[in-house]
Amino acid sequence: MQDVPQENQRTTKTHADQLNRQCYCITLDRKALTDSLQKQFSETGNGAPATPEIHHLFSNTPVFVPQADIATMERIVQAIESAAELPPYKERALSWAPDIASFDPGPIGAFMGYDFHLGENGPQLIEINTNAGGAFLNTVLARAQHRCCDPSQLTAGTNRALDGFEDAVFAMFQQEWQRQGGDSTPGCLAIVDDAPESQFMFPEFQLAQQLFQARGIETLILDPSELEYVDGALSAHGKPIDMVYNRLVDFALEAPALGALRRAYLDGAAVVTPNPRAHALMADKRNLILLSDAQTLRDWGLSETEAGFLDRAVPKTRLVSASDEAELWSNRRKLFFKPVAGHGSKGVYRGEKLTRRVFEEILKGDYIAQNFVPAGERTLRVDGTVTTRKVDIRLYTYAGQHLLAAARVYQGQATNFRTPGGGFAPVFEV
């Protein structure tokens, strides 16, 4: 078996580890952040939300990441997307997916998100998301940074990504539109989520709206109940909808309120991205079972190099079965349990914290058990007290290409935006 190149392995503490332990610099310029957000929100024509409602989303401090780890994460993403193109992989992934996933209209899914924990063995994949949130907010955050005690800041590559972010996003949605046979660009795009104004990511929807409208695409932010599908045309409030930026977590579009969107999608009357097929092939958590089985991926035709990356980077994952109750309970402290159809941190459990009652519920549901990988750590000062928080790193990508890297700082067993000193944080490559 071919090993991952030595330069992609982390067996000793790095400069980034030292900075994450010892640098307490506050790099976020909150005034610059507020001014930037207010300017962009005002350009949507919908007014600005009160800034106190969104400041809790942002950490004051950056997270330092070795450039080699960023490069390794990019290669892991490319290996995953190569694996997902293998016919046997698709057959297996679609075998447990809802029927709607068998429909392939062409688009591959905007804003993929790959979440990693960083440790001594390098980046470890924790989760894949098809409607990964935060990219627009993280771009504004990364642009509102002071320098800190260390001379390494946003690298030239990161600065290029930030400078080209809006163009890359626009090109991504253009490509999704064209993958379904559209010419040029859509005339009207809808950003769709349940009760969008109540979502804590609503400011991000407004930033996306501003970006699209600045490039000539009329953009609406809608609840799915506002959509109508009549005579082969999707519309809302009398306006035809050509494309939907889908932020819903009903990945199969099964709820009755999604009936119009579902019919328009299956009829090919509107481009929906990300769509049910993209979620089934990439983000269904059962797919981690396949991606953590490097030998099967080799047998299916994945190259030795790419299989090697996945062998090292994807924690072993298995489907929870009542027949394995005794073994799972015995080994629970080494496992992390996740619902196969869940999203975010909902319904996830670290095995060492499980009660017998919760474990019995997990056995009755559809869950995976993933080998536990501890999160990275960031030491920071909160209200004058030095404390340690957990960290994960998200790569936002499209078609396997890196769009942006960002961090989330939190405490608890899963990421959240309720941690003092936590929230989104910029990645400083060192």
Coordinates of C-alpha atoms in Angstrom, one line a residue, residues 4-155:
V4 CA 0.7 9.4 1.8
P5 CA 3.8 11.5 1.1
Q6 CA 5.7 12.3 4.3
E7 CA 5.3 16.0 3.9
N8 CA 1.6 15.5 4.4
Q9 CA 2.1 13.8 7.8
R10 CA 2.2 15.7 11.1
T11 CA 4.1 13.7 13.7
T12 CA 5.5 16.8 15.6
K13 CA 4.1 20.0 16.9
T14 CA 4.1 22.8 14.3
H15 CA 4.5 26.5 14.4
A16 CA 0.7 26.7 13.9
D17 CA 0.2 24.5 17.0
Q18 CA 2.4 26.9 19.0
L19 CA 0.5 30.0 17.8
N20 CA -2.8 28.4 18.6
R21 CA -1.6 27.8 22.1
Q22 CA 0.1 31.1 22.8
C23 CA -1.2 33.9 20.6
Y24 CA -4.1 35.7 22.2
C25 CA -4.2 38.6 19.8
I26 CA -7.6 40.0 18.9
T27 CA -7.4 40.4 15.2
L28 CA -11.1 41.1 14.3
D29 CA -11.8 44.8 13.6
R30 CA -15.4 44.8 14.6
K31 CA -16.0 48.3 13.3
A32 CA -14.7 47.4 9.9
L33 CA -16.8 44.2 9.9
T34 CA -20.0 46.2 10.9
D35 CA -19.3 48.8 8.3
S36 CA -18.8 46.2 5.6
L37 CA -21.9 44.3 6.5
Q38 CA -24.1 47.4 6.7
K39 CA -22.9 48.6 3.3
Q40 CA -23.6 45.3 1.7
F41 CA -27.0 44.8 3.4
S42 CA -28.0 48.3 2.3
E43 CA -27.2 47.5 -1.3
T44 CA -29.9 44.7 -1.2
G45 CA -32.5 47.4 -0.7
N46 CA -33.9 45.5 2.3
G47 CA -32.1 47.4 5.1
A48 CA -29.5 46.1 7.5
P49 CA -30.2 43.8 10.4
A50 CA -29.2 44.9 13.9
T51 CA -25.5 44.1 14.2
P52 CA -25.8 42.8 17.8
E53 CA -27.8 39.9 16.4
I54 CA -24.9 38.7 14.2
H55 CA -21.8 39.6 16.1
H56 CA -22.0 36.4 18.2
L57 CA -21.3 34.5 14.9
F58 CA -17.7 35.7 14.9
S59 CA -14.7 34.9 17.0
N60 CA -12.2 37.7 17.8
T61 CA -9.2 35.5 17.1
P62 CA -7.9 33.6 14.1
V63 CA -7.0 30.0 13.8
F64 CA -3.5 29.1 12.6
V65 CA -3.3 26.2 10.1
P66 CA -0.1 24.8 8.4
Q67 CA -0.1 25.5 4.7
A68 CA 0.7 21.8 4.2
D69 CA -2.5 20.8 6.0
I70 CA -4.5 23.1 3.6
A71 CA -2.9 21.4 0.7
T72 CA -3.6 18.0 2.1
M73 CA -7.3 18.9 2.7
E74 CA -7.5 20.0 -0.9
R75 CA -6.1 16.6 -2.1
I76 CA -8.5 14.7 0.2
V77 CA -11.4 16.6 -1.3
Q78 CA -10.3 15.7 -4.8
A79 CA -9.9 12.1 -3.8
I80 CA -13.4 12.0 -2.4
E81 CA -14.9 13.5 -5.5
S82 CA -13.0 11.1 -7.7
A83 CA -14.4 8.2 -5.5
A84 CA -17.9 9.6 -5.9
E85 CA -17.6 9.3 -9.7
L86 CA -16.9 5.6 -9.6
P87 CA -20.0 3.6 -10.9
P88 CA -19.9 1.1 -8.0
Y89 CA -19.8 3.9 -5.5
K90 CA -22.7 5.6 -7.1
E91 CA -24.7 2.4 -7.2
R92 CA -24.1 1.8 -3.5
A93 CA -24.8 5.4 -2.4
L94 CA -28.0 5.5 -4.4
S95 CA -29.1 2.1 -3.0
W96 CA -29.9 3.8 0.4
A97 CA -30.9 7.1 -1.0
P98 CA -34.6 8.2 -1.6
D99 CA -35.9 7.6 -5.1
I100 CA -35.7 11.3 -6.1
A101 CA -31.9 11.0 -6.0
S102 CA -32.0 8.8 -9.1
F103 CA -33.0 11.8 -11.1
D104 CA -29.9 13.5 -12.6
P105 CA -30.6 17.0 -14.1
G106 CA -26.9 17.8 -14.4
P107 CA -25.9 20.3 -11.6
I108 CA -23.3 18.9 -9.1
G109 CA -24.0 21.1 -6.2
A110 CA -22.9 24.7 -5.2
F111 CA -21.0 25.2 -2.1
M112 CA -19.8 21.8 -1.0
G113 CA -18.4 21.9 2.5
Y114 CA -15.8 19.5 3.9
D115 CA -15.2 19.6 7.7
F116 CA -11.9 18.5 9.2
H117 CA -10.3 18.1 12.6
L118 CA -6.6 18.7 12.7
G119 CA -4.3 16.6 14.8
E120 CA -1.0 14.7 14.9
N121 CA -2.0 12.6 12.0
G122 CA -2.9 15.5 9.8
P123 CA -6.4 16.5 8.6
Q124 CA -9.2 14.0 9.5
L125 CA -12.5 14.3 7.6
I126 CA -15.5 14.6 10.0
E127 CA -18.4 15.4 7.7
I128 CA -19.4 16.4 4.2
N129 CA -22.2 19.0 3.6
T130 CA -24.0 20.0 0.4
N131 CA -25.6 23.2 1.7
A132 CA -22.6 24.4 3.7
G133 CA -23.4 27.7 5.3
G134 CA -21.1 30.5 6.2
A135 CA -19.0 31.2 3.1
F136 CA -20.3 34.7 2.5
L137 CA -20.0 35.6 6.2
N138 CA -16.5 34.2 6.4
T139 CA -15.4 36.2 3.5
V140 CA -16.5 39.5 5.1
L141 CA -14.9 38.3 8.4
A142 CA -11.5 37.5 6.7
R143 CA -11.4 40.9 5.2
A144 CA -11.9 42.7 8.6
Q145 CA -8.7 41.5 10.3
H146 CA -5.9 43.4 12.1
R147 CA -2.4 42.0 12.1
C148 CA -1.2 40.1 15.2
C149 CA 2.0 39.3 16.9
D150 CA 3.1 36.8 14.3
P151 CA 4.1 38.1 10.9
S152 CA 2.2 35.3 9.1
Q153 CA -1.2 36.5 8.2
L154 CA -3.5 35.6 5.3
T155 CA -1.2 34.2 2.7

